[in-house]
PDB file of C-alpha atoms in Angstrom:
ATOM      1  CA  UNK A1379       0.787  -5.075  -1.830  1.00 96.00           C
ATOM      2  CA  UNK A1380      -1.216  -1.887  -1.340  1.00 97.00           C
ATOM      3  CA  UNK A1381      -3.572  -1.110  -4.211  1.00 98.00           C
ATOM      4  CA  UNK A1382      -4.340   2.525  -5.035  1.00 98.00           C
ATOM      5  CA  UNK A1383      -7.591   3.328  -6.825  1.00 98.00           C
ATOM      6  CA  UNK A1384      -8.430   6.746  -8.200  1.00 98.00           C
ATOM      7  CA  UNK A1385     -11.825   8.101  -9.160  1.00 98.00           C
ATOM      8  CA  UNK A1386     -12.919   9.220 -11.548  1.00 98.00           C
ATOM      9  CA  UNK A1387     -10.630   7.878 -14.276  1.00 98.00           C
ATOM     10  CA  UNK A1388     -11.340  10.988 -16.279  1.00 98.00           C
ATOM     11  CA  UNK A1389     -13.343  14.160 -15.966  1.00 98.00           C
ATOM     12  CA  UNK A1390     -14.205  17.140 -18.109  1.00 97.00           C
ATOM     13  CA  UNK A1391     -14.322  20.543 -16.474  1.00 97.00           C
ATOM     14  CA  UNK A1392     -14.351  24.215 -17.385  1.00 97.00           C
ATOM     15  CA  UNK A1393     -11.905  26.956 -16.503  1.00 97.00           C
ATOM     16  CA  UNK A1394     -12.697  28.196 -13.021  1.00 97.00           C
ATOM     17  CA  UNK A1395     -14.377  24.981 -11.887  1.00 97.00           C
ATOM     18  CA  UNK A1396     -13.574  23.332  -8.585  1.00 98.00           C
ATOM     19  CA  UNK A1397     -12.277  19.818  -9.215  1.00 98.00           C
ATOM     20  CA  UNK A1398     -11.811  16.996  -6.719  1.00 98.00           C
ATOM     21  CA  UNK A1399     -10.047  13.697  -7.376  1.00 98.00           C
ATOM     22  CA  UNK A1400     -10.325  10.798  -4.933  1.00 98.00           C
ATOM     23  CA  UNK A1401      -7.655   8.221  -4.184  1.00 98.00           C
ATOM     24  CA  UNK A1402      -8.390   5.150  -2.090  1.00 98.00           C
ATOM     25  CA  UNK A1403      -5.843   2.768  -0.601  1.00 98.00           C
ATOM     26  CA  UNK A1404      -6.574  -0.915  -0.053  1.00 98.00           C
ATOM     27  CA  UNK A1405      -5.261  -0.600   3.520  1.00 98.00           C
ATOM     28  CA  UNK A1406      -4.301   2.206   5.848  1.00 98.00           C
ATOM     29  CA  UNK A1407      -1.305   4.244   4.708  1.00 97.00           C
ATOM     30  CA  UNK A1408      -1.530   6.855   7.458  1.00 96.00           C
ATOM     31  CA  UNK A1409      -0.802  10.098   5.592  1.00 96.00           C
ATOM     32  CA  UNK A1410       1.919   8.737   3.299  1.00 97.00           C
ATOM     33  CA  UNK A1411       0.219   9.884   0.118  1.00 98.00           C
ATOM     34  CA  UNK A1412       1.620  12.000  -2.706  1.00 98.00           C
ATOM     35  CA  UNK A1413       0.078  13.599  -5.787  1.00 98.00           C
ATOM     36  CA  UNK A1414       1.758  14.163  -9.156  1.00 98.00           C
ATOM     37  CA  UNK A1415       0.752  16.027 -12.286  1.00 98.00           C
ATOM     38  CA  UNK A1416       1.832  14.603 -15.638  1.00 98.00           C
ATOM     39  CA  UNK A1417       1.554  16.297 -18.996  1.00 97.00           C
ATOM     40  CA  UNK A1418       2.332  14.563 -22.324  1.00 94.00           C
ATOM     41  CA  UNK A1419       6.014  14.698 -23.206  1.00 94.00           C
ATOM     42  CA  UNK A1420       6.959  16.175 -19.843  1.00 97.00           C
ATOM     43  CA  UNK A1421       8.390  14.787 -16.638  1.00 97.00           C
ATOM     44  CA  UNK A1422       5.885  14.186 -13.851  1.00 98.00           C
ATOM     45  CA  UNK A1423       5.678  16.966 -11.276  1.00 98.00           C
ATOM     46  CA  UNK A1424       5.258  16.552  -7.528  1.00 98.00           C
ATOM     47  CA  UNK A1425       2.315  18.644  -6.368  1.00 98.00           C
ATOM     48  CA  UNK A1426       1.600  17.475  -2.835  1.00 98.00           C
ATOM     49  CA  UNK A1427       3.417  15.154  -0.435  1.00 98.00           C
ATOM     50  CA  UNK A1428       2.436  13.690   2.905  1.00 97.00           C
ATOM     51  CA  UNK A1429      -1.245  14.105   2.028  1.00 98.00           C
ATOM     52  CA  UNK A1430      -1.443  17.884   2.376  1.00 98.00           C
ATOM     53  CA  UNK A1431       2.011  19.511   2.115  1.00 98.00           C
ATOM     54  CA  UNK A1432       2.249  21.728  -0.948  1.00 98.00           C
ATOM     55  CA  UNK A1433       5.483  21.266  -2.855  1.00 98.00           C
ATOM     56  CA  UNK A1434       7.517  24.432  -3.345  1.00 97.00           C
ATOM     57  CA  UNK A1435       6.384  26.457  -6.340  1.00 97.00           C
ATOM     58  CA  UNK A1436       3.009  24.749  -6.689  1.00 98.00           C
ATOM     59  CA  UNK A1437       0.063  27.167  -6.822  1.00 98.00           C
ATOM     60  CA  UNK A1438      -2.130  27.383  -3.735  1.00 98.00           C
ATOM     61  CA  UNK A1439      -5.228  26.412  -5.743  1.00 98.00           C
ATOM     62  CA  UNK A1440      -3.997  22.842  -5.290  1.00 98.00           C
ATOM     63  CA  UNK A1441      -4.744  21.221  -1.951  1.00 98.00           C
ATOM     64  CA  UNK A1442      -4.780  17.723  -0.532  1.00 98.00           C
ATOM     65  CA  UNK A1443      -6.518  16.021   2.342  1.00 98.00           C
ATOM     66  CA  UNK A1444      -7.528  12.751   3.890  1.00 96.00           C
ATOM     67  CA  UNK A1445      -5.955  10.003   5.951  1.00 93.00           C
ATOM     68  CA  UNK A1446      -5.667   6.238   6.305  1.00 95.00           C
ATOM     69  CA  UNK A1447      -7.474   4.967   3.209  1.00 98.00           C
ATOM     70  CA  UNK A1448      -9.218   7.909   1.552  1.00 98.00           C
ATOM     71  CA  UNK A1449      -7.542  10.975   0.107  1.00 98.00           C
ATOM     72  CA  UNK A1450      -8.455  13.917  -2.072  1.00 98.00           C
ATOM     73  CA  UNK A1451      -6.736  16.306  -4.438  1.00 98.00           C
ATOM     74  CA  UNK A1452      -8.683  19.506  -4.995  1.00 98.00           C
ATOM     75  CA  UNK A1453      -8.077  22.222  -7.553  1.00 98.00           C
ATOM     76  CA  UNK A1454     -10.063  25.207  -6.313  1.00 98.00           C
ATOM     77  CA  UNK A1455     -10.276  27.059  -9.613  1.00 97.00           C
ATOM     78  CA  UNK A1456      -9.170  25.129 -12.679  1.00 97.00           C
ATOM     79  CA  UNK A1457      -6.703  26.964 -14.923  1.00 97.00           C
ATOM     80  CA  UNK A1458      -5.740  26.191 -18.553  1.00 95.00           C
ATOM     81  CA  UNK A1459      -2.363  24.832 -17.482  1.00 96.00           C
ATOM     82  CA  UNK A1460      -4.008  22.307 -15.137  1.00 97.00           C
ATOM     83  CA  UNK A1461      -5.264  20.020 -17.881  1.00 94.00           C
ATOM     84  CA  UNK A1462      -3.177  16.912 -17.335  1.00 98.00           C
ATOM     85  CA  UNK A1463      -3.193  13.456 -15.789  1.00 98.00           C
ATOM     86  CA  UNK A1464      -3.002  13.290 -12.004  1.00 98.00           C
ATOM     87  CA  UNK A1465      -1.596  10.339 -10.072  1.00 98.00           C
ATOM     88  CA  UNK A1466      -1.628   9.479  -6.416  1.00 98.00           C
ATOM     89  CA  UNK A1467       1.197   7.373  -4.971  1.00 98.00           C
ATOM     90  CA  UNK A1468       1.599   5.772  -1.573  1.00 98.00           C
ATOM     91  CA  UNK A1469       4.975   6.048   0.144  1.00 97.00           C
ATOM     92  CA  UNK A1470       3.962   3.964   3.173  1.00 97.00           C
ATOM     93  CA  UNK A1471       5.484   0.657   2.167  1.00 96.00           C
ATOM     94  CA  UNK A1472       7.202  -1.058  -0.743  1.00 95.00           C
ATOM     95  CA  UNK A1473       6.067  -1.552  -3.470  1.00 96.00           C
ATOM     96  CA  UNK A1474       5.310   2.161  -3.604  1.00 97.00           C
ATOM     97  CA  UNK A1475       2.287   1.931  -5.853  1.00 98.00           C
ATOM     98  CA  UNK A1476       0.667   4.608  -7.992  1.00 98.00           C
ATOM     99  CA  UNK A1477      -3.007   4.982  -8.738  1.00 98.00           C
ATOM    100  CA  UNK A1478      -4.111   4.430 -12.320  1.00 98.00           C
ATOM    101  CA  UNK A1479      -4.389   8.146 -13.003  1.00 98.00           C
ATOM    102  CA  UNK A1480      -7.163  10.693 -13.527  1.00 98.00           C
ATOM    103  CA  UNK A1481      -7.239  12.598 -16.780  1.00 98.00           C
ATOM    104  CA  UNK A1482      -8.554  16.147 -16.447  1.00 98.00           C
ATOM    105  CA  UNK A1483      -9.867  17.441 -19.778  1.00 96.00           C
ATOM    106  CA  UNK A1484     -11.431  20.615 -21.034  1.00 88.00           C
ATOM    107  CA  UNK A1485     -15.218  20.679 -21.204  1.00 89.00           C
TER     108      UNK A1485
ATOM    109  CA  UNK B 782      19.489  23.710 -10.705  1.00 96.00           C
ATOM    110  CA  UNK B 783      18.702  20.032 -10.286  1.00 97.00           C
ATOM    111  CA  UNK B 784      19.061  18.017 -13.467  1.00 98.00           C
ATOM    112  CA  UNK B 785      18.569  14.320 -14.114  1.00 98.00           C
ATOM    113  CA  UNK B 786      19.524  12.947 -17.523  1.00 98.00           C
ATOM    114  CA  UNK B 787      18.730   9.353 -18.404  1.00 98.00           C
ATOM    115  CA  UNK B 788      20.378   7.330 -21.158  1.00 98.00           C
ATOM    116  CA  UNK B 789      20.876   3.764 -22.246  1.00 98.00           C
ATOM    117  CA  UNK B 790      17.457   2.962 -23.620  1.00 98.00           C
ATOM    118  CA  UNK B 791      16.935   1.249 -26.934  1.00 98.00           C
ATOM    119  CA  UNK B 792      15.475  -1.772 -28.619  1.00 98.00           C
ATOM    120  CA  UNK B 793      16.316  -5.230 -27.329  1.00 98.00           C
ATOM    121  CA  UNK B 794      14.994  -8.722 -27.944  1.00 98.00           C
ATOM    122  CA  UNK B 795      13.081 -10.622 -25.276  1.00 98.00           C
ATOM    123  CA  UNK B 796      15.519 -12.226 -22.872  1.00 98.00           C
ATOM    124  CA  UNK B 797      18.114  -9.542 -23.505  1.00 98.00           C
ATOM    125  CA  UNK B 798      19.751  -7.020 -21.207  1.00 98.00           C
ATOM    126  CA  UNK B 799      20.189  -3.272 -20.987  1.00 98.00           C
ATOM    127  CA  UNK B 800      21.746  -0.891 -18.494  1.00 98.00           C
ATOM    128  CA  UNK B 801      20.128   2.477 -17.954  1.00 98.00           C
ATOM    129  CA  UNK B 802      22.054   5.414 -16.519  1.00 98.00           C
ATOM    130  CA  UNK B 803      20.904   8.630 -14.914  1.00 98.00           C
ATOM    131  CA  UNK B 804      23.440  11.412 -14.428  1.00 98.00           C
ATOM    132  CA  UNK B 805      22.515  13.824 -11.655  1.00 98.00           C
ATOM    133  CA  UNK B 806      23.624  17.384 -11.032  1.00 98.00           C
ATOM    134  CA  UNK B 807      22.660  20.379  -8.933  1.00 98.00           C
ATOM    135  CA  UNK B 808      22.425  18.578  -5.590  1.00 97.00           C
ATOM    136  CA  UNK B 809      24.519  16.367  -3.300  1.00 96.00           C
ATOM    137  CA  UNK B 810      23.726  13.121  -5.098  1.00 96.00           C
ATOM    138  CA  UNK B 811      25.251  10.806  -2.491  1.00 95.00           C
ATOM    139  CA  UNK B 812      22.832  11.938   0.215  1.00 95.00           C
ATOM    140  CA  UNK B 813      19.530  11.393  -1.531  1.00 96.00           C
ATOM    141  CA  UNK B 814      17.576   8.212  -2.153  1.00 97.00           C
ATOM    142  CA  UNK B 815      16.726   7.796  -5.813  1.00 97.00           C
ATOM    143  CA  UNK B 816      14.080   5.868  -7.719  1.00 97.00           C
ATOM    144  CA  UNK B 817      13.177   4.496 -11.124  1.00 98.00           C
ATOM    145  CA  UNK B 818       9.605   4.810 -12.383  1.00 98.00           C
ATOM    146  CA  UNK B 819       8.326   3.623 -15.759  1.00 98.00           C
ATOM    147  CA  UNK B 820       5.388   4.282 -18.033  1.00 98.00           C
ATOM    148  CA  UNK B 821       4.367   1.712 -20.609  1.00 98.00           C
ATOM    149  CA  UNK B 822       2.786   3.030 -23.824  1.00 97.00           C
ATOM    150  CA  UNK B 823      -0.727   4.257 -23.090  1.00 96.00           C
ATOM    151  CA  UNK B 824      -0.484   3.254 -19.436  1.00 97.00           C
ATOM    152  CA  UNK B 825       0.046   4.980 -16.115  1.00 98.00           C
ATOM    153  CA  UNK B 826       3.099   5.400 -13.921  1.00 98.00           C
ATOM    154  CA  UNK B 827       4.596   2.303 -12.311  1.00 98.00           C
ATOM    155  CA  UNK B 828       7.186   2.476  -9.537  1.00 98.00           C
ATOM    156  CA  UNK B 829      10.086   0.125 -10.356  1.00 98.00           C
ATOM    157  CA  UNK B 830      12.845   0.459  -7.781  1.00 97.00           C
ATOM    158  CA  UNK B 831      14.411   2.704  -5.143  1.00 97.00           C
ATOM    159  CA  UNK B 832      17.876   2.892  -3.609  1.00 96.00           C
ATOM    160  CA  UNK B 833      18.997   4.590  -0.426  1.00 94.00           C
ATOM    161  CA  UNK B 834      21.580   7.353  -0.359  1.00 90.00           C
ATOM    162  CA  UNK B 835      24.182   5.750   1.843  1.00 79.00           C
ATOM    163  CA  UNK B 836      24.223   2.042   2.517  1.00 71.00           C
ATOM    164  CA  UNK B 837      22.689   1.061  -0.774  1.00 76.00           C
ATOM    165  CA  UNK B 838      19.470  -0.369   0.576  1.00 93.00           C
ATOM    166  CA  UNK B 839      17.135  -1.284  -2.260  1.00 96.00           C
ATOM    167  CA  UNK B 840      13.493  -1.969  -2.997  1.00 95.00           C
ATOM    168  CA  UNK B 841      11.969  -3.492  -6.122  1.00 97.00           C
ATOM    169  CA  UNK B 842       8.549  -3.946  -7.625  1.00 97.00           C
ATOM    170  CA  UNK B 843       7.458  -7.582  -7.733  1.00 97.00           C
ATOM    171  CA  UNK B 844       7.324  -7.381 -11.545  1.00 97.00           C
ATOM    172  CA  UNK B 845      11.084  -6.777 -11.807  1.00 98.00           C
ATOM    173  CA  UNK B 846      12.462  -8.450  -8.685  1.00 98.00           C
ATOM    174  CA  UNK B 847      15.254 -10.862  -9.540  1.00 98.00           C
ATOM    175  CA  UNK B 848      15.674  -9.405 -13.033  1.00 98.00           C
ATOM    176  CA  UNK B 849      16.534  -5.743 -12.407  1.00 98.00           C
ATOM    177  CA  UNK B 850      19.295  -4.356 -10.187  1.00 98.00           C
ATOM    178  CA  UNK B 851      19.505  -0.737  -9.082  1.00 97.00           C
ATOM    179  CA  UNK B 852      22.856   0.752  -8.087  1.00 96.00           C
ATOM    180  CA  UNK B 853      24.600   4.071  -7.795  1.00 96.00           C
ATOM    181  CA  UNK B 854      28.111   5.493  -8.151  1.00 95.00           C
ATOM    182  CA  UNK B 855      28.446   8.645  -6.104  1.00 94.00           C
ATOM    183  CA  UNK B 856      31.876   9.375  -7.576  1.00 95.00           C
ATOM    184  CA  UNK B 857      30.140   9.754 -10.938  1.00 96.00           C
ATOM    185  CA  UNK B 858      26.831  11.170  -9.646  1.00 97.00           C
ATOM    186  CA  UNK B 859      25.138   8.383 -11.562  1.00 97.00           C
ATOM    187  CA  UNK B 860      22.219   6.073 -10.886  1.00 97.00           C
ATOM    188  CA  UNK B 861      21.948   2.797 -12.783  1.00 98.00           C
ATOM    189  CA  UNK B 862      19.305   0.230 -13.581  1.00 98.00           C
ATOM    190  CA  UNK B 863      20.656  -3.068 -14.865  1.00 98.00           C
ATOM    191  CA  UNK B 864      17.844  -4.901 -16.613  1.00 98.00           C
ATOM    192  CA  UNK B 865      18.111  -8.549 -17.628  1.00 98.00           C
ATOM    193  CA  UNK B 866      15.744 -11.251 -18.832  1.00 98.00           C
ATOM    194  CA  UNK B 867      13.743  -8.483 -20.445  1.00 98.00           C
ATOM    195  CA  UNK B 868      10.139  -9.142 -21.410  1.00 98.00           C
ATOM    196  CA  UNK B 869       7.839  -7.482 -23.920  1.00 98.00           C
ATOM    197  CA  UNK B 870       5.879  -6.045 -20.985  1.00 98.00           C
ATOM    198  CA  UNK B 871       9.012  -4.175 -19.805  1.00 98.00           C
ATOM    199  CA  UNK B 872       8.603  -1.869 -22.812  1.00 98.00           C
ATOM    200  CA  UNK B 873       8.252   1.606 -21.337  1.00 98.00           C
ATOM    201  CA  UNK B 874       9.675   5.059 -20.841  1.00 98.00           C
ATOM    202  CA  UNK B 875      11.939   4.812 -17.807  1.00 98.00           C
ATOM    203  CA  UNK B 876      12.312   7.845 -15.557  1.00 98.00           C
ATOM    204  CA  UNK B 877      14.806   8.384 -12.788  1.00 98.00           C
ATOM    205  CA  UNK B 878      13.646  10.543  -9.918  1.00 98.00           C
ATOM    206  CA  UNK B 879      15.129  12.169  -6.839  1.00 97.00           C
ATOM    207  CA  UNK B 880      13.715  11.972  -3.330  1.00 96.00           C
ATOM    208  CA  UNK B 881      12.438  15.178  -1.797  1.00 95.00           C
ATOM    209  CA  UNK B 882      14.057  14.345   1.524  1.00 92.00           C
ATOM    210  CA  UNK B 883      16.908  12.280   2.873  1.00 91.00           C
ATOM    211  CA  UNK B 884      14.757   9.646   4.561  1.00 89.00           C
ATOM    212  CA  UNK B 885      15.144   6.205   3.098  1.00 87.00           C
ATOM    213  CA  UNK B 886      11.967   4.332   2.270  1.00 87.00           C
ATOM    214  CA  UNK B 887       9.897   7.461   1.748  1.00 90.00           C
ATOM    215  CA  UNK B 888       9.790   8.081  -2.000  1.00 93.00           C
ATOM    216  CA  UNK B 889       8.353  11.547  -2.402  1.00 95.00           C
ATOM    217  CA  UNK B 890       9.816  12.284  -5.835  1.00 97.00           C
ATOM    218  CA  UNK B 891      10.482  15.971  -6.403  1.00 97.00           C
ATOM    219  CA  UNK B 892      12.662  15.956  -9.530  1.00 98.00           C
ATOM    220  CA  UNK B 893      12.362  13.683 -12.543  1.00 98.00           C
ATOM    221  CA  UNK B 894      14.352  13.247 -15.711  1.00 98.00           C
ATOM    222  CA  UNK B 895      12.820  13.258 -19.179  1.00 97.00           C
ATOM    223  CA  UNK B 896      13.027   9.491 -19.464  1.00 98.00           C
ATOM    224  CA  UNK B 897      14.715   6.947 -21.716  1.00 98.00           C
ATOM    225  CA  UNK B 898      12.692   4.588 -23.885  1.00 98.00           C
ATOM    226  CA  UNK B 899      13.149   0.829 -23.661  1.00 98.00           C
ATOM    227  CA  UNK B 900      11.520  -1.310 -26.318  1.00 98.00           C
ATOM    228  CA  UNK B 901      11.538  -5.081 -25.945  1.00 98.00           C
ATOM    229  CA  UNK B 902      10.516  -6.742 -29.175  1.00 97.00           C
ATOM    230  CA  UNK B 903      11.512  -9.598 -31.429  1.00 96.00           C
TER     231      UNK B 903
END
C-alpha cells in the first residue's frame, strides 16, 4: 500500500501569510495527487486534482505542485475562510490513501 | 445541482450489520464512479471503497475487505454500502462521494454528502 505523509501536522498562520503544506508518497504516484479542504461539520471539498489542476470555483490563491513522491499545496495569501484541515490523497492505485491531515489555525 | 444524501447509519453491536444508502441527484448517476470515505471520531479521512459506473468494478480498503460490499442501483440513483461483521474501529462518519470524471480507478472526489454516523458499541 502507498503511504501518504503530510507535514506539518498543524501550523498557525496569520491572514495574508503564504502557507505551504507538503505531502510525501512512499512510492512514485506520478501526478495522481489530490488536495481536499475539510471544515468541522461540513463535507470535504476538492481543491486540486492531478497535482496542479484547480477545481472549478476554487480561488486562485490555492495552487499545487510536485511529482512522483513529493507534492505541495500552497495558499498564496491566507484568508479567514481558509482555516481548516487539508488532506492529500493519492489516486494512483488502490487503496487510495489519504494523508493524515494538516490543520491550519489562526496565529 | 449535485446532491448526495446518505442514510442508514446508527448504533449497532460488534459483529452486527448495517446497510448505508446514498441517494444521488443532479447528475447522470449511472455514468460516474462513486466512493465511500469515512472519518472516525478525532481522526482523519480514510478511503473505504469505490465502484465503477458501468460494470460494477469495485475496490476496497484492506481494513474492510471481505466484510463490506459496495453496490449501486442506477434505477434508483442510489449507492449502497453493506457492512457486516462490524467492529468497534468501524465507528465513523461515512461519506459518499462522486468522481470528478468518468474514468474508473481515478477517485478525484468532487462532490460529497454530509455523512451518516455509524457507531459500533456493546
